[in-house]
Structures are given as structure tokens and as C-alpha cells.
PDB file of C-alpha atoms in Angstrom:
ATOM      1  CA  ASN O   1     -86.622 111.886  68.824  1.00 73.00           C
ATOM      2  CA  ALA O   2     -83.753 110.072  70.505  1.00 82.00           C
ATOM      3  CA  GLY O   3     -85.218 110.804  73.953  1.00 94.00           C
ATOM      4  CA  VAL O   4     -82.559 110.484  76.642  1.00 97.00           C
ATOM      5  CA  THR O   5     -79.121 109.249  75.644  1.00 97.00           C
ATOM      6  CA  GLN O   6     -76.125 108.405  77.826  1.00 98.00           C
ATOM      7  CA  THR O   7     -72.431 108.204  77.022  1.00 97.00           C
ATOM      8  CA  PRO O   8     -70.587 105.883  77.529  1.00 97.00           C
ATOM      9  CA  LYS O   9     -72.540 102.635  77.896  1.00 96.00           C
ATOM     10  CA  PHE O  10     -69.774 100.809  79.743  1.00 96.00           C
ATOM     11  CA  ARG O  11     -66.623 101.892  81.532  1.00 96.00           C
ATOM     12  CA  VAL O  12     -63.983 100.312  83.750  1.00 97.00           C
ATOM     13  CA  LEU O  13     -61.971 102.618  85.999  1.00 97.00           C
ATOM     14  CA  LYS O  14     -59.168 102.087  88.442  1.00 97.00           C
ATOM     15  CA  THR O  15     -59.474 103.444  91.953  1.00 98.00           C
ATOM     16  CA  GLY O  16     -58.568 107.123  91.996  1.00 97.00           C
ATOM     17  CA  GLN O  17     -59.263 107.783  88.329  1.00 97.00           C
ATOM     18  CA  SER O  18     -61.772 110.370  87.228  1.00 96.00           C
ATOM     19  CA  MET O  19     -64.428 110.377  84.556  1.00 96.00           C
ATOM     20  CA  THR O  20     -67.479 112.217  83.309  1.00 98.00           C
ATOM     21  CA  LEU O  21     -70.781 110.675  82.270  1.00 98.00           C
ATOM     22  CA  LEU O  22     -72.779 112.612  79.719  1.00 98.00           C
ATOM     23  CA  CYS O  23     -76.559 112.714  79.517  1.00 98.00           C
ATOM     24  CA  ALA O  24     -78.416 114.416  76.691  1.00 98.00           C
ATOM     25  CA  GLN O  25     -82.148 114.879  76.110  1.00 97.00           C
ATOM     26  CA  ASP O  26     -83.982 116.297  73.107  1.00 96.00           C
ATOM     27  CA  MET O  27     -87.413 116.793  74.687  1.00 94.00           C
ATOM     28  CA  ASN O  28     -86.753 120.340  75.929  1.00 94.00           C
ATOM     29  CA  HIS O  29     -87.254 119.148  79.502  1.00 93.00           C
ATOM     30  CA  GLU O  30     -86.445 121.500  82.349  1.00 92.00           C
ATOM     31  CA  TYR O  31     -85.661 118.848  84.949  1.00 93.00           C
ATOM     32  CA  MET O  32     -82.873 116.298  84.792  1.00 95.00           C
ATOM     33  CA  TYR O  33     -81.710 113.645  87.261  1.00 95.00           C
ATOM     34  CA  TRP O  34     -78.862 111.240  87.923  1.00 97.00           C
ATOM     35  CA  TYR O  35     -79.551 107.944  89.715  1.00 97.00           C
ATOM     36  CA  ARG O  36     -77.508 104.944  90.633  1.00 97.00           C
ATOM     37  CA  GLN O  37     -78.943 101.433  90.732  1.00 96.00           C
ATOM     38  CA  ASP O  38     -77.435  98.726  92.900  1.00 93.00           C
ATOM     39  CA  PRO O  39     -78.732  95.181  93.425  1.00 85.00           C
ATOM     40  CA  GLY O  40     -81.510  95.095  96.016  1.00 76.00           C
ATOM     41  CA  MET O  41     -81.406  98.885  96.471  1.00 77.00           C
ATOM     42  CA  GLY O  42     -83.676 100.170  93.744  1.00 84.00           C
ATOM     43  CA  LEU O  43     -82.740 103.555  92.295  1.00 92.00           C
ATOM     44  CA  ARG O  44     -81.219 106.267  94.449  1.00 93.00           C
ATOM     45  CA  LEU O  45     -81.043 109.908  93.428  1.00 93.00           C
ATOM     46  CA  ILE O  46     -77.525 111.353  93.255  1.00 96.00           C
ATOM     47  CA  HIS O  47     -78.066 114.909  91.988  1.00 96.00           C
ATOM     48  CA  TYR O  48     -80.726 116.712  90.033  1.00 94.00           C
ATOM     49  CA  SER O  49     -81.322 119.962  88.170  1.00 94.00           C
ATOM     50  CA  VAL O  50     -84.461 122.037  87.829  1.00 90.00           C
ATOM     51  CA  GLY O  51     -83.122 124.154  84.973  1.00 92.00           C
ATOM     52  CA  GLU O  52     -80.086 125.307  83.044  1.00 94.00           C
ATOM     53  CA  GLY O  53     -77.344 126.468  85.382  1.00 94.00           C
ATOM     54  CA  THR O  54     -78.898 124.910  88.507  1.00 93.00           C
ATOM     55  CA  THR O  55     -78.030 121.739  90.412  1.00 95.00           C
ATOM     56  CA  ALA O  56     -79.035 120.241  93.744  1.00 93.00           C
ATOM     57  CA  LYS O  57     -78.073 117.277  95.896  1.00 93.00           C
ATOM     58  CA  GLY O  58     -80.130 114.143  96.051  1.00 91.00           C
ATOM     59  CA  GLU O  59     -80.032 111.218  98.444  1.00 90.00           C
ATOM     60  CA  VAL O  60     -76.461 110.000  97.779  1.00 94.00           C
ATOM     61  CA  PRO O  61     -74.380 112.953  96.436  1.00 96.00           C
ATOM     62  CA  ASP O  62     -71.016 112.265  98.093  1.00 96.00           C
ATOM     63  CA  GLY O  63     -68.190 111.574  95.663  1.00 97.00           C
ATOM     64  CA  TYR O  64     -70.058 113.031  92.671  1.00 98.00           C
ATOM     65  CA  ASN O  65     -70.334 116.437  91.042  1.00 97.00           C
ATOM     66  CA  VAL O  66     -72.680 117.637  88.317  1.00 98.00           C
ATOM     67  CA  SER O  67     -73.051 120.473  85.881  1.00 98.00           C
ATOM     68  CA  ARG O  68     -75.920 121.736  83.694  1.00 97.00           C
ATOM     69  CA  LEU O  69     -74.378 124.332  81.412  1.00 95.00           C
ATOM     70  CA  LYS O  70     -76.868 123.675  78.631  1.00 96.00           C
ATOM     71  CA  LYS O  71     -80.527 122.792  79.043  1.00 96.00           C
ATOM     72  CA  GLN O  72     -80.208 119.584  77.047  1.00 97.00           C
ATOM     73  CA  ASN O  73     -77.113 118.216  78.822  1.00 98.00           C
ATOM     74  CA  PHE O  74     -76.464 117.029  82.366  1.00 98.00           C
ATOM     75  CA  LEU O  75     -72.967 115.843  83.273  1.00 98.00           C
ATOM     76  CA  LEU O  76     -72.055 113.592  86.187  1.00 98.00           C
ATOM     77  CA  GLY O  77     -68.442 113.617  87.324  1.00 98.00           C
ATOM     78  CA  LEU O  78     -66.463 111.277  89.525  1.00 96.00           C
ATOM     79  CA  GLU O  79     -63.332 113.070  90.694  1.00 92.00           C
ATOM     80  CA  SER O  80     -61.630 110.104  92.378  1.00 96.00           C
ATOM     81  CA  ALA O  81     -63.406 106.835  91.723  1.00 96.00           C
ATOM     82  CA  ALA O  82     -63.832 104.294  94.504  1.00 97.00           C
ATOM     83  CA  PRO O  83     -64.955 100.635  94.315  1.00 97.00           C
ATOM     84  CA  SER O  84     -68.147 101.647  96.157  1.00 96.00           C
ATOM     85  CA  GLN O  85     -69.101 103.627  93.057  1.00 97.00           C
ATOM     86  CA  THR O  86     -69.367 100.471  90.978  1.00 97.00           C
ATOM     87  CA  SER O  87     -72.959 100.645  89.824  1.00 97.00           C
ATOM     88  CA  VAL O  88     -75.307 101.238  86.936  1.00 97.00           C
ATOM     89  CA  TYR O  89     -75.985 104.938  86.436  1.00 98.00           C
ATOM     90  CA  PHE O  90     -79.201 106.229  84.921  1.00 97.00           C
ATOM     91  CA  CYS O  91     -80.044 109.682  83.716  1.00 97.00           C
ATOM     92  CA  ALA O  92     -83.638 110.851  83.480  1.00 96.00           C
ATOM     93  CA  SER O  93     -85.487 113.970  82.446  1.00 95.00           C
ATOM     94  CA  SER O  94     -88.903 115.435  83.132  1.00 92.00           C
ATOM     95  CA  SER O  95     -90.948 118.414  82.041  1.00 88.00           C
ATOM     96  CA  GLY O  96     -91.423 119.079  85.748  1.00 76.00           C
ATOM     97  CA  GLN O  97     -94.991 120.121  85.183  1.00 72.00           C
ATOM     98  CA  ALA O  98     -97.151 119.336  88.187  1.00 66.00           C
ATOM     99  CA  PRO O  99     -98.836 117.092  88.973  1.00 60.00           C
ATOM    100  CA  SER O 100     -97.257 114.544  86.637  1.00 64.00           C
ATOM    101  CA  TYR O 101     -93.510 114.462  87.174  1.00 75.00           C
ATOM    102  CA  GLU O 102     -93.272 111.491  84.814  1.00 88.00           C
ATOM    103  CA  GLN O 103     -89.613 110.803  84.141  1.00 93.00           C
ATOM    104  CA  TYR O 104     -87.970 109.533  80.951  1.00 94.00           C
ATOM    105  CA  PHE O 105     -84.903 107.381  81.423  1.00 96.00           C
ATOM    106  CA  GLY O 106     -81.760 106.786  79.415  1.00 97.00           C
ATOM    107  CA  PRO O 107     -80.380 103.269  78.775  1.00 96.00           C
ATOM    108  CA  GLY O 108     -77.815 103.436  81.573  1.00 97.00           C
ATOM    109  CA  THR O 109     -74.034 103.386  82.010  1.00 97.00           C
ATOM    110  CA  ARG O 110     -72.469 100.347  83.651  1.00 97.00           C
ATOM    111  CA  LEU O 111     -69.415 101.469  85.629  1.00 97.00           C
ATOM    112  CA  THR O 112     -66.929  99.156  87.304  1.00 97.00           C
ATOM    113  CA  VAL O 113     -64.241 100.533  89.592  1.00 97.00           C
ATOM    114  CA  THR O 114     -61.397  98.118  90.349  1.00 97.00           C
TER     115      THR O 114
ATOM    116  CA  SER X   1     -83.804 106.038 102.881  1.00 45.00           C
ATOM    117  CA  GLN X   2     -86.187 104.284 100.568  1.00 49.00           C
ATOM    118  CA  GLN X   3     -89.749 105.527 100.568  1.00 60.00           C
ATOM    119  CA  GLY X   4     -91.329 102.461  99.063  1.00 69.00           C
ATOM    120  CA  GLU X   5     -91.195  98.794  99.805  1.00 83.00           C
ATOM    121  CA  GLU X   6     -92.474  96.314  97.295  1.00 88.00           C
ATOM    122  CA  ASP X   7     -93.913  92.900  97.768  1.00 89.00           C
ATOM    123  CA  PRO X   8     -93.173  90.302  96.602  1.00 93.00           C
ATOM    124  CA  GLN X   9     -89.537  90.745  95.655  1.00 92.00           C
ATOM    125  CA  ALA X  10     -89.952  88.089  92.968  1.00 95.00           C
ATOM    126  CA  LEU X  11     -92.992  86.582  91.271  1.00 96.00           C
ATOM    127  CA  SER X  12     -93.160  83.719  88.785  1.00 97.00           C
ATOM    128  CA  ILE X  13     -96.382  82.934  86.916  1.00 97.00           C
ATOM    129  CA  GLN X  14     -97.613  81.229  83.754  1.00 97.00           C
ATOM    130  CA  GLU X  15     -98.690  83.099  80.666  1.00 97.00           C
ATOM    131  CA  GLY X  16    -102.337  84.068  80.843  1.00 97.00           C
ATOM    132  CA  GLU X  17    -102.366  84.398  84.629  1.00 97.00           C
ATOM    133  CA  ASN X  18    -102.725  87.699  86.459  1.00 98.00           C
ATOM    134  CA  ALA X  19     -99.814  89.274  88.310  1.00 97.00           C
ATOM    135  CA  THR X  20    -100.259  91.467  91.368  1.00 97.00           C
ATOM    136  CA  MET X  21     -97.507  93.562  92.910  1.00 97.00           C
ATOM    137  CA  ASN X  22     -97.811  95.680  96.014  1.00 97.00           C
ATOM    138  CA  CYS X  23     -96.070  98.844  97.138  1.00 96.00           C
ATOM    139  CA  SER X  24     -96.087 100.502 100.537  1.00 95.00           C
ATOM    140  CA  TYR X  25     -94.725 103.949 101.328  1.00 94.00           C
ATOM    141  CA  LYS X  26     -94.041 105.996 104.421  1.00 92.00           C
ATOM    142  CA  THR X  27     -95.049 109.630 103.940  1.00 89.00           C
ATOM    143  CA  SER X  28     -97.903 111.542 102.323  1.00 90.00           C
ATOM    144  CA  ILE X  29     -97.620 111.688  98.571  1.00 90.00           C
ATOM    145  CA  ASN X  30     -98.497 113.908  95.640  1.00 87.00           C
ATOM    146  CA  ASN X  31     -98.716 110.953  93.270  1.00 90.00           C
ATOM    147  CA  LEU X  32     -97.473 107.401  92.818  1.00 93.00           C
ATOM    148  CA  GLN X  33     -96.054 106.012  89.604  1.00 94.00           C
ATOM    149  CA  TRP X  34     -95.186 102.555  88.314  1.00 96.00           C
ATOM    150  CA  TYR X  35     -92.228 101.869  86.035  1.00 96.00           C
ATOM    151  CA  ARG X  36     -91.028  98.780  84.175  1.00 97.00           C
ATOM    152  CA  GLN X  37     -87.401  97.845  83.586  1.00 96.00           C
ATOM    153  CA  ASN X  38     -86.438  95.156  81.126  1.00 96.00           C
ATOM    154  CA  SER X  39     -83.124  93.445  81.786  1.00 92.00           C
ATOM    155  CA  GLY X  40     -80.198  95.720  80.952  1.00 89.00           C
ATOM    156  CA  ARG X  41     -82.435  98.649  79.962  1.00 92.00           C
ATOM    157  CA  GLY X  42     -83.645 101.907  81.415  1.00 93.00           C
ATOM    158  CA  LEU X  43     -86.955 102.371  83.190  1.00 95.00           C
ATOM    159  CA  VAL X  44     -90.145 103.032  81.286  1.00 96.00           C
ATOM    160  CA  HIS X  45     -93.116 104.851  82.793  1.00 95.00           C
ATOM    161  CA  LEU X  46     -96.285 102.750  82.907  1.00 96.00           C
ATOM    162  CA  ILE X  47     -98.959 104.605  84.817  1.00 95.00           C
ATOM    163  CA  LEU X  48     -99.468 107.383  87.356  1.00 93.00           C
ATOM    164  CA  ILE X  49    -102.133 107.687  90.021  1.00 94.00           C
ATOM    165  CA  ARG X  50    -102.727 110.897  91.919  1.00 92.00           C
ATOM    166  CA  SER X  51    -103.259 111.065  95.662  1.00 92.00           C
ATOM    167  CA  ASN X  52    -106.951 111.898  95.219  1.00 94.00           C
ATOM    168  CA  GLU X  53    -107.568 108.906  92.927  1.00 96.00           C
ATOM    169  CA  ARG X  54    -108.342 105.386  94.087  1.00 97.00           C
ATOM    170  CA  GLU X  55    -108.105 103.348  90.893  1.00 98.00           C
ATOM    171  CA  LYS X  56    -106.764 103.763  87.400  1.00 97.00           C
ATOM    172  CA  HIS X  57    -106.659 101.577  84.292  1.00 97.00           C
ATOM    173  CA  SER X  58    -104.417 101.509  81.261  1.00 95.00           C
ATOM    174  CA  GLY X  59    -104.822  98.587  78.875  1.00 97.00           C
ATOM    175  CA  ARG X  60    -104.046  95.421  80.863  1.00 97.00           C
ATOM    176  CA  LEU X  61    -102.815  97.442  83.832  1.00 98.00           C
ATOM    177  CA  ARG X  62    -104.888  98.310  86.871  1.00 98.00           C
ATOM    178  CA  VAL X  63    -103.492 100.406  89.695  1.00 98.00           C
ATOM    179  CA  THR X  64    -105.135 101.020  93.037  1.00 98.00           C
ATOM    180  CA  LEU X  65    -104.130 103.466  95.739  1.00 98.00           C
ATOM    181  CA  ASP X  66    -105.129 103.433  99.401  1.00 97.00           C
ATOM    182  CA  THR X  67    -103.743 106.574 101.022  1.00 96.00           C
ATOM    183  CA  SER X  68    -105.080 105.591 104.448  1.00 96.00           C
ATOM    184  CA  LYS X  69    -102.899 102.457 104.345  1.00 96.00           C
ATOM    185  CA  LYS X  70    -100.134 104.162 102.352  1.00 96.00           C
ATOM    186  CA  SER X  71    -100.168 101.374  99.812  1.00 96.00           C
ATOM    187  CA  SER X  72    -100.691 100.723  96.128  1.00 97.00           C
ATOM    188  CA  SER X  73    -101.047  97.659  93.955  1.00 98.00           C
ATOM    189  CA  LEU X  74    -100.343  97.001  90.296  1.00 98.00           C
ATOM    190  CA  LEU X  75    -102.341  94.285  88.555  1.00 98.00           C
ATOM    191  CA  ILE X  76    -101.304  92.991  85.152  1.00 98.00           C
ATOM    192  CA  THR X  77    -104.072  90.907  83.628  1.00 98.00           C
ATOM    193  CA  ALA X  78    -103.627  88.073  81.116  1.00 98.00           C
ATOM    194  CA  SER X  79     -99.847  88.246  81.407  1.00 97.00           C
ATOM    195  CA  ARG X  80     -97.535  87.542  78.484  1.00 97.00           C
ATOM    196  CA  ALA X  81     -93.926  86.397  78.310  1.00 97.00           C
ATOM    197  CA  ALA X  82     -93.063  89.930  77.155  1.00 97.00           C
ATOM    198  CA  ASP X  83     -94.217  91.240  80.548  1.00 98.00           C
ATOM    199  CA  THR X  84     -91.146  89.616  82.127  1.00 98.00           C
ATOM    200  CA  ALA X  85     -89.319  92.544  83.742  1.00 97.00           C
ATOM    201  CA  SER X  86     -88.731  94.333  87.027  1.00 96.00           C
ATOM    202  CA  TYR X  87     -91.488  96.653  88.192  1.00 97.00           C
ATOM    203  CA  PHE X  88     -90.870  99.639  90.437  1.00 95.00           C
ATOM    204  CA  CYS X  89     -93.217 101.927  92.276  1.00 95.00           C
ATOM    205  CA  ALA X  90     -92.098 105.506  92.766  1.00 93.00           C
ATOM    206  CA  THR X  91     -93.641 108.293  94.809  1.00 91.00           C
ATOM    207  CA  VAL X  92     -93.529 112.059  94.716  1.00 86.00           C
ATOM    208  CA  PRO X  93     -93.753 113.006  98.403  1.00 83.00           C
ATOM    209  CA  ALA X  94     -96.229 115.768  99.188  1.00 81.00           C
ATOM    210  CA  SER X  95     -93.488 117.672 100.998  1.00 75.00           C
ATOM    211  CA  TYR X  96     -91.446 118.161  97.817  1.00 67.00           C
ATOM    212  CA  ASN X  97     -92.214 121.588  96.419  1.00 59.00           C
ATOM    213  CA  GLN X  98     -89.768 121.552  93.549  1.00 61.00           C
ATOM    214  CA  GLY X  99     -87.939 119.140  91.341  1.00 64.00           C
ATOM    215  CA  GLY X 100     -90.502 116.409  90.984  1.00 70.00           C
ATOM    216  CA  LYS X 101     -88.111 114.038  92.697  1.00 81.00           C
ATOM    217  CA  LEU X 102     -89.142 110.410  92.743  1.00 88.00           C
ATOM    218  CA  ILE X 103     -88.474 107.998  95.575  1.00 88.00           C
ATOM    219  CA  PHE X 104     -88.232 104.449  94.244  1.00 91.00           C
ATOM    220  CA  GLY X 105     -89.028 101.151  95.843  1.00 91.00           C
ATOM    221  CA  GLN X 106     -86.722  98.174  95.509  1.00 91.00           C
ATOM    222  CA  GLY X 107     -88.788  96.544  92.781  1.00 93.00           C
ATOM    223  CA  THR X 108     -90.574  93.297  92.027  1.00 95.00           C
ATOM    224  CA  GLU X 109     -88.989  90.905  89.556  1.00 95.00           C
ATOM    225  CA  LEU X 110     -91.724  89.323  87.450  1.00 97.00           C
ATOM    226  CA  SER X 111     -91.118  86.217  85.386  1.00 98.00           C
ATOM    227  CA  VAL X 112     -93.846  85.058  83.016  1.00 97.00           C
ATOM    228  CA  LYS X 113     -93.308  81.553  81.684  1.00 96.00           C
ATOM    229  CA  PRO X 114     -94.693  80.591  78.266  1.00 92.00           C
TER     230      PRO X 114
END
């Protein structure tokens, strides 16, 4: 099993450009999450999904959109990138079965917006 | 806002010594989890303790939970250079009824010197 994979690993954008980050999982997990990690801030939840076709906002959703058209994929979009979105982005998935909620993380995407 | 605060922010010890990291949180929880992050990698789940448990062991890891003080500690015994990483606590607040969302602390950076 590959677990959770993320594409791309690195990306540099100019302010105003758009891009999509792809997350894929092969564990048949219902729940998927997008986080951003900034120095000294830990991980903050951007958006999440509790099943195919569903999405919900997390702690810091502004400037991002997501889609979950297939159970195994969760896409994170930046419509108009800003320097404040420079960060490392992590995708995670979970079976969502209480009371565990253990999450499995991808390797991350390092995004720089100039 | 961050649920958890971790202490210390950084810890440097010699191989063979024990490492203790502490986590405090603000609201009632369903469970508390600890994750490890090696430099440049995604997070890896280490151990989970439920709100009705007080102590849990897994190999060289020992986790305690004091719900009255809203705090947890992670003890790594007989540390090795390979334990060098950042360690994060994460909570599932009791108020969350769907999604298994985790609230992460800011992390403790552990350095184990050979």
C-alpha cells in the first residue's frame, strides 16, 4: 500500500496564480483532511471531508477550495495565491471510526508564493 | 485557535536518557494522540489515549493523561539518536460529533545526541 500520497512535492507560484494540490489514499478511508503547517504554529486544519461528495470548512479555510469527487482523492485548490499561503501542506486520511480517529499523513507539499 | 500547548518547545538530551514532553489543552476531549514528525516528512501516529484512561504504554513510550488538569505527558525511555524529531499532541474535542477532527499543539522539538 502506498498509503497517502501528495502531488506535487514542491511548487513555486507567483502572486495571483492558481494551482491544485492532489491527495490520494488507498486505504479506503472515509475521512480526508487538508492542513497547513507554519513555523511555530503547528498544524491547522483548512478543509476536511467525511465522505465522497462532501466537504466542510476547518479552522483556516479562506483562500482555499476543495473537492472530493472520488473517495480516494481530495483536491485542494488555490484560486489566487497570496504570499501568506506560503506553507507546507499536508493531507491526511482516517477511517473515522470512533473512538480512534487516528490519522495517516502524506509526505507534504512545500509551496512558496512570491 | 490552538487547543494544545506543548512544553518544552525544544529539548536536547544524550542518548540513553529519558525524554519527557508535556501537553496542555483547553476543552474536554474524546481522546488525545501523539504524533512524530521527522524533518521534512509527514506526521506519524505514535499512540492514543482515551479520555477514560490514565496511562498507556507502547514499547519505549509511556503516555499519561490527567483530565482534571487537562494535561498529558509523553515519556520516551532510553532515547536513541533516531528519536530526534518533532513531537505533537493532538486532541479530539468531546464536542466534535463528526469528522474526527484533530486539534494540534505547536510541538516539541527533540534532539538526541549520540
